[in-house]
CSV table of C-alpha atoms and ligand atoms in Angstrom, one decimal:
chain,number,residue,atom,x,y,z
E,1,MET,CA,-1.7,-27.3,-16.5
E,2,ILE,CA,-1.0,-26.9,-20.2
E,3,GLY,CA,2.1,-28.9,-21.0
E,4,GLU,CA,5.0,-26.9,-22.3
E,5,PHE,CA,7.7,-29.2,-23.2
E,6,HIS,CA,11.3,-28.7,-22.2
E,7,THR,CA,13.8,-30.7,-24.1
E,8,PRO,CA,17.5,-30.3,-24.9
E,9,SER,CA,17.8,-27.4,-27.3
E,10,ARG,CA,19.0,-29.4,-30.3
E,11,SER,CA,16.2,-31.9,-30.5
E,12,GLY,CA,12.8,-31.0,-32.1
E,13,TRP,CA,9.4,-32.2,-31.2
E,14,ILE,CA,5.7,-32.1,-32.0
E,15,GLU,CA,3.0,-30.5,-29.8
E,16,VAL,CA,-0.7,-30.8,-30.5
E,17,VAL,CA,-3.3,-28.5,-29.0
E,18,SER,CA,-6.6,-30.2,-29.7
E,19,GLY,CA,-10.2,-29.7,-28.6
E,20,VAL,CA,-13.5,-28.3,-29.7
E,21,MET,CA,-14.2,-25.0,-31.3
E,22,PHE,CA,-14.1,-22.1,-28.8
E,23,SER,CA,-11.9,-24.1,-26.4
E,24,GLY,CA,-9.1,-21.6,-26.8
E,25,LYS,CA,-6.7,-23.5,-29.1
E,26,SER,CA,-5.8,-20.4,-31.1
E,27,GLU,CA,-5.2,-18.5,-27.9
E,28,GLU,CA,-3.0,-21.2,-26.6
E,29,LEU,CA,-1.1,-21.6,-29.9
E,30,MET,CA,-0.4,-17.8,-29.9
E,31,ARG,CA,0.6,-17.9,-26.3
E,32,ARG,CA,3.3,-20.4,-27.1
E,33,VAL,CA,4.3,-18.5,-30.2
E,34,ARG,CA,4.6,-15.3,-28.2
E,35,ARG,CA,6.8,-17.0,-25.6
E,36,SER,CA,9.0,-18.4,-28.4
E,37,LEU,CA,9.4,-14.8,-29.6
E,38,ILE,CA,10.4,-13.8,-26.1
E,39,ALA,CA,13.0,-16.6,-26.2
E,40,LYS,CA,14.2,-15.0,-29.4
E,41,ARG,CA,13.5,-18.1,-31.5
E,42,ARG,CA,12.8,-17.7,-35.2
E,43,VAL,CA,9.1,-18.5,-35.7
E,44,GLN,CA,6.8,-19.0,-38.6
E,45,VAL,CA,3.0,-19.5,-38.2
E,46,PHE,CA,0.5,-20.8,-40.7
E,47,LYS,CA,-3.2,-21.3,-40.7
E,48,SER,CA,-5.6,-23.2,-43.0
E,49,HIS,CA,-7.3,-21.0,-45.5
E,50,LEU,CA,-10.5,-22.9,-44.9
E,51,ASP,CA,-11.2,-21.2,-41.6
E,52,ALA,CA,-14.3,-19.2,-42.3
E,53,ARG,CA,-13.4,-16.8,-39.5
E,54,TYR,CA,-10.1,-16.0,-41.1
E,55,ALA,CA,-11.1,-12.7,-42.6
E,56,GLY,CA,-12.3,-11.2,-39.4
E,57,ASN,CA,-9.9,-12.9,-37.0
E,58,HIS,CA,-6.2,-12.6,-37.8
E,59,LEU,CA,-3.9,-14.6,-35.6
E,60,VAL,CA,-1.2,-12.3,-34.5
E,61,ALA,CA,1.5,-12.6,-31.8
E,62,SER,CA,3.8,-9.8,-31.0
E,63,HIS,CA,6.7,-9.1,-28.7
E,64,ASP,CA,9.1,-6.2,-28.5
E,65,GLY,CA,7.9,-4.8,-31.8
E,66,ARG,CA,8.2,-8.2,-33.5
E,67,THR,CA,4.9,-9.2,-34.9
E,68,ILE,CA,4.0,-12.6,-36.3
E,69,GLU,CA,0.9,-13.1,-38.4
E,70,ALA,CA,-0.4,-16.5,-39.5
E,71,VAL,CA,0.2,-17.1,-43.2
E,72,PRO,CA,-2.9,-18.6,-44.9
E,73,VAL,CA,-2.3,-22.0,-46.6
E,74,ASP,CA,-4.3,-24.7,-48.3
E,75,THR,CA,-1.9,-27.6,-48.2
E,76,ALA,CA,1.0,-29.0,-46.2
E,77,GLU,CA,3.1,-28.5,-49.4
E,78,GLN,CA,2.5,-24.8,-49.3
E,79,ILE,CA,3.9,-24.7,-45.7
E,80,SER,CA,6.9,-26.7,-46.9
E,81,HIS,CA,7.6,-24.1,-49.7
E,82,ALA,CA,7.2,-21.1,-47.4
E,83,LEU,CA,9.5,-22.5,-44.7
E,84,LEU,CA,12.8,-20.7,-44.2
E,85,PRO,CA,15.9,-22.8,-43.5
E,86,ASP,CA,16.6,-21.2,-40.2
E,87,THR,CA,13.1,-21.4,-38.7
E,88,GLN,CA,13.2,-22.9,-35.2
E,89,VAL,CA,9.5,-22.9,-34.3
E,90,VAL,CA,6.6,-23.7,-36.6
E,91,GLY,CA,3.0,-23.0,-35.5
E,92,VAL,CA,0.0,-24.3,-37.5
E,93,ASP,CA,-3.6,-23.4,-36.7
E,94,GLU,CA,-6.7,-25.2,-38.0
E,95,ALA,CA,-4.6,-28.3,-38.7
E,96,GLN,CA,-7.7,-30.5,-39.1
E,97,PHE,CA,-8.3,-28.9,-42.6
E,98,LEU,CA,-4.9,-29.8,-43.9
E,99,ASP,CA,-4.1,-32.9,-45.9
E,100,ALA,CA,-2.3,-36.0,-44.6
E,101,GLY,CA,1.0,-34.5,-45.8
E,102,ILE,CA,1.1,-32.4,-42.6
E,103,VAL,CA,1.9,-35.5,-40.6
E,104,ASP,CA,5.1,-36.3,-42.7
E,105,LEU,CA,6.0,-32.6,-42.7
E,106,ALA,CA,5.7,-32.2,-38.9
E,107,THR,CA,7.7,-35.4,-38.4
E,108,MET,CA,10.4,-34.3,-40.8
E,109,LEU,CA,10.7,-30.9,-39.2
E,110,ALA,CA,10.8,-32.3,-35.7
E,111,GLY,CA,13.6,-34.7,-36.9
E,112,ARG,CA,15.5,-31.6,-38.1
E,113,GLY,CA,15.3,-30.0,-34.6
E,114,VAL,CA,12.2,-27.8,-35.1
E,115,ARG,CA,9.5,-27.3,-32.5
E,116,VAL,CA,6.2,-27.9,-34.3
E,117,ILE,CA,3.0,-26.7,-32.6
E,118,LEU,CA,-0.2,-27.7,-34.2
E,119,ALA,CA,-3.7,-26.6,-33.1
E,120,GLY,CA,-6.8,-28.2,-34.5
E,121,THR,CA,-10.2,-29.5,-33.7
E,122,ASP,CA,-9.9,-33.2,-33.2
E,123,THR,CA,-13.4,-34.2,-34.0
E,124,ASP,CA,-15.8,-33.1,-36.7
E,125,PHE,CA,-19.5,-32.1,-36.2
E,126,ARG,CA,-20.4,-35.8,-35.9
E,127,GLY,CA,-18.0,-36.3,-33.0
E,128,GLU,CA,-15.7,-38.4,-35.3
E,129,PRO,CA,-11.9,-38.0,-35.9
E,130,PHE,CA,-11.2,-35.0,-38.1
E,131,GLY,CA,-8.7,-35.2,-41.1
E,132,PRO,CA,-5.1,-35.7,-40.1
E,133,MET,CA,-5.7,-35.0,-36.3
E,134,PRO,CA,-5.7,-38.7,-35.2
E,135,GLN,CA,-2.2,-39.2,-36.8
E,136,LEU,CA,-0.9,-35.9,-35.4
E,137,LEU,CA,-2.1,-36.8,-31.9
E,138,ALA,CA,-0.4,-40.2,-32.2
E,139,VAL,CA,3.0,-38.9,-33.4
E,140,ALA,CA,3.2,-35.9,-31.1
E,141,GLU,CA,5.4,-35.8,-28.0
E,142,VAL,CA,2.9,-33.5,-26.2
E,143,VAL,CA,-0.8,-33.4,-26.5
E,144,ASP,CA,-3.3,-31.1,-24.8
E,145,LYS,CA,-7.0,-31.5,-25.1
E,146,LEU,CA,-8.9,-28.3,-24.3
E,147,HIS,CA,-12.6,-27.9,-23.5
E,148,ALA,CA,-15.0,-25.1,-24.1
E,149,ILE,CA,-18.2,-24.6,-22.1
E,150,CYS,CA,-21.4,-26.3,-23.3
E,151,VAL,CA,-23.8,-23.5,-24.3
E,152,LEU,CA,-26.8,-25.6,-23.2
E,153,CYS,CA,-25.8,-26.9,-19.8
E,154,GLY,CA,-22.6,-25.2,-18.7
E,155,ASN,CA,-20.6,-28.5,-18.4
E,156,PRO,CA,-17.2,-28.9,-20.2
E,157,ALA,CA,-17.8,-29.1,-23.9
E,158,SER,CA,-16.1,-31.7,-26.0
E,159,ARG,CA,-18.3,-31.7,-29.2
E,160,ASN,CA,-18.8,-29.3,-32.1
E,161,GLN,CA,-22.5,-28.9,-32.6
E,162,ARG,CA,-23.3,-27.9,-36.2
E,163,LEU,CA,-26.6,-26.0,-36.7
E,164,ILE,CA,-28.2,-25.4,-40.1
E,165,GLU,CA,-31.0,-22.8,-39.9
E,166,GLY,CA,-30.9,-23.2,-36.1
E,167,ARG,CA,-31.4,-27.0,-36.2
E,168,PRO,CA,-28.8,-29.8,-35.6
E,169,ALA,CA,-27.2,-30.8,-38.9
E,170,ARG,CA,-27.8,-34.4,-40.0
E,171,TYR,CA,-25.1,-37.1,-39.8
E,172,ASP,CA,-24.8,-37.2,-43.6
E,173,SER,CA,-24.1,-33.5,-44.1
E,174,PRO,CA,-20.6,-32.9,-45.5
E,175,THR,CA,-17.6,-32.8,-43.1
E,176,ILE,CA,-16.5,-29.5,-44.4
E,177,MET,CA,-19.2,-27.0,-45.6
E,178,VAL,CA,-18.2,-24.2,-47.8
E,179,GLY,CA,-20.3,-21.1,-48.0
E,180,GLY,CA,-20.9,-20.6,-44.3
E,181,GLN,CA,-24.7,-21.2,-44.1
E,182,GLU,CA,-24.0,-23.3,-41.0
E,183,SER,CA,-23.1,-22.2,-37.5
E,184,TYR,CA,-21.4,-24.0,-34.6
E,185,GLU,CA,-21.9,-24.3,-30.8
E,186,ALA,CA,-19.7,-26.0,-28.2
E,187,ARG,CA,-21.6,-28.7,-26.5
E,188,CYS,CA,-21.0,-31.6,-24.1
E,189,ARG,CA,-21.5,-35.2,-25.2
E,190,GLY,CA,-25.0,-35.3,-23.6
E,191,CYS,CA,-26.2,-32.2,-25.3
E,192,HIS,CA,-24.6,-33.0,-28.7
E,193,SER,CA,-27.2,-33.9,-31.4
E,194,VAL,CA,-26.5,-35.5,-34.8
E,195,PRO,CA,-29.7,-36.9,-36.3
E,196,ARG,CA,-29.4,-39.8,-38.7
E,197,LYS,CA,-31.8,-40.8,-41.4
E,198,ASP,CA,-32.5,-44.2,-39.9
E,199,GLU,CA,-33.3,-42.6,-36.5
E,200,ASP,CA,-35.9,-40.3,-38.3
E,201,GLN,CA,-37.5,-43.4,-39.8
E,202,LEU,CA,-37.5,-45.2,-36.5
E,203,GLN,CA,-39.2,-42.2,-34.9
E,204,LEU,CA,-41.8,-42.0,-37.6
E,205,GLN,CA,-42.5,-45.7,-37.2
E,206,ALA,CA,-42.9,-45.2,-33.5
E,207,LEU,CA,-45.3,-42.3,-34.0
E,208,ARG,CA,-47.4,-44.3,-36.5
E,209,GLY,CA,-47.6,-46.9,-33.7
H,301,ADP,P1,-10.5,-22.1,-30.7
H,301,ADP,O1,-9.3,-21.8,-31.5
H,301,ADP,O2,-10.4,-23.4,-29.9
H,301,ADP,O3,-11.8,-22.2,-31.6
H,301,ADP,P2,-10.3,-19.5,-29.7
H,301,ADP,O4,-9.0,-19.4,-29.1
H,301,ADP,O5,-10.5,-18.9,-31.1
H,301,ADP,O6,-10.8,-21.0,-29.6
H,301,ADP,O7,-11.4,-18.8,-28.8
H,301,ADP,C1,-11.5,-19.1,-27.4
H,301,ADP,C2,-12.4,-18.0,-26.8
H,301,ADP,O8,-13.8,-18.1,-27.2
H,301,ADP,C3,-12.6,-18.1,-25.3
H,301,ADP,O9,-11.5,-17.4,-24.6
H,301,ADP,C4,-13.9,-17.4,-25.0
H,301,ADP,O10,-13.7,-16.0,-24.8
H,301,ADP,C5,-14.6,-17.5,-26.3
H,301,ADP,N1,-15.8,-18.4,-26.2
H,301,ADP,C6,-16.9,-18.2,-27.0
H,301,ADP,N2,-17.8,-19.2,-26.7
H,301,ADP,C7,-17.3,-20.1,-25.8
H,301,ADP,C8,-17.7,-21.3,-25.2
H,301,ADP,N3,-18.9,-21.8,-25.4
H,301,ADP,N4,-16.9,-21.8,-24.3
H,301,ADP,C9,-15.7,-21.3,-24.0
H,301,ADP,N5,-15.2,-20.1,-24.6
H,301,ADP,C10,-16.0,-19.5,-25.5
H,302,ZN,ZN1,-24.3,-29.9,-22.2
């Protein structure tokens, strides 16, 4: 099922694990990292600082007493500075929050023979492409799109539902909210709701007759 790429050992490549929140992207990224440790590769893992869950949910992979913990970063440049020259596998979680520089960095690393594994949510709460994910998906050799389970109907979920005080967030709310007053649910396309201002007005007009 989930593609794990096999390629001659001297060439690098880019893998993207995309999908909605709760679809198991972090689990899949860490599964691949753990297997790289088993293969005795030199691995570094990074994770965007912006993930609100970071404090309570450290990404850790371990094997034979070797433990890898994701290093929090804000920018692609910080990853670039932290990279060691002999690293063979680079994992990045929450890639959607990173700047466009992550595309060039991943491309450069793959060109140098590094296996780059990026996990990220490909669409924002509106269901629209998120940050650098479209470019990453385009340049990757291998792409997996995972699904969660829709919390309303039980079908495969492909959308991030943002809720503010329990109600669907409007289309014009910011792409990234800081402060954490919002919450998210995994939903399918049919159950996903993003009210727009113009829709409210149309509904009002309809009610007024
Ligand atoms: P992601 O990185 O894609 O946000 P995680 O790897 O952090 O996902 O979490 C995946 C886990 O979340 C699943 O293994 C499951 O236990 C749990 N989970 C919670 N809500 C859901 C849901 N609606 N659908 C599927 N899994 C869910
Ligand atoms: Zn649904």
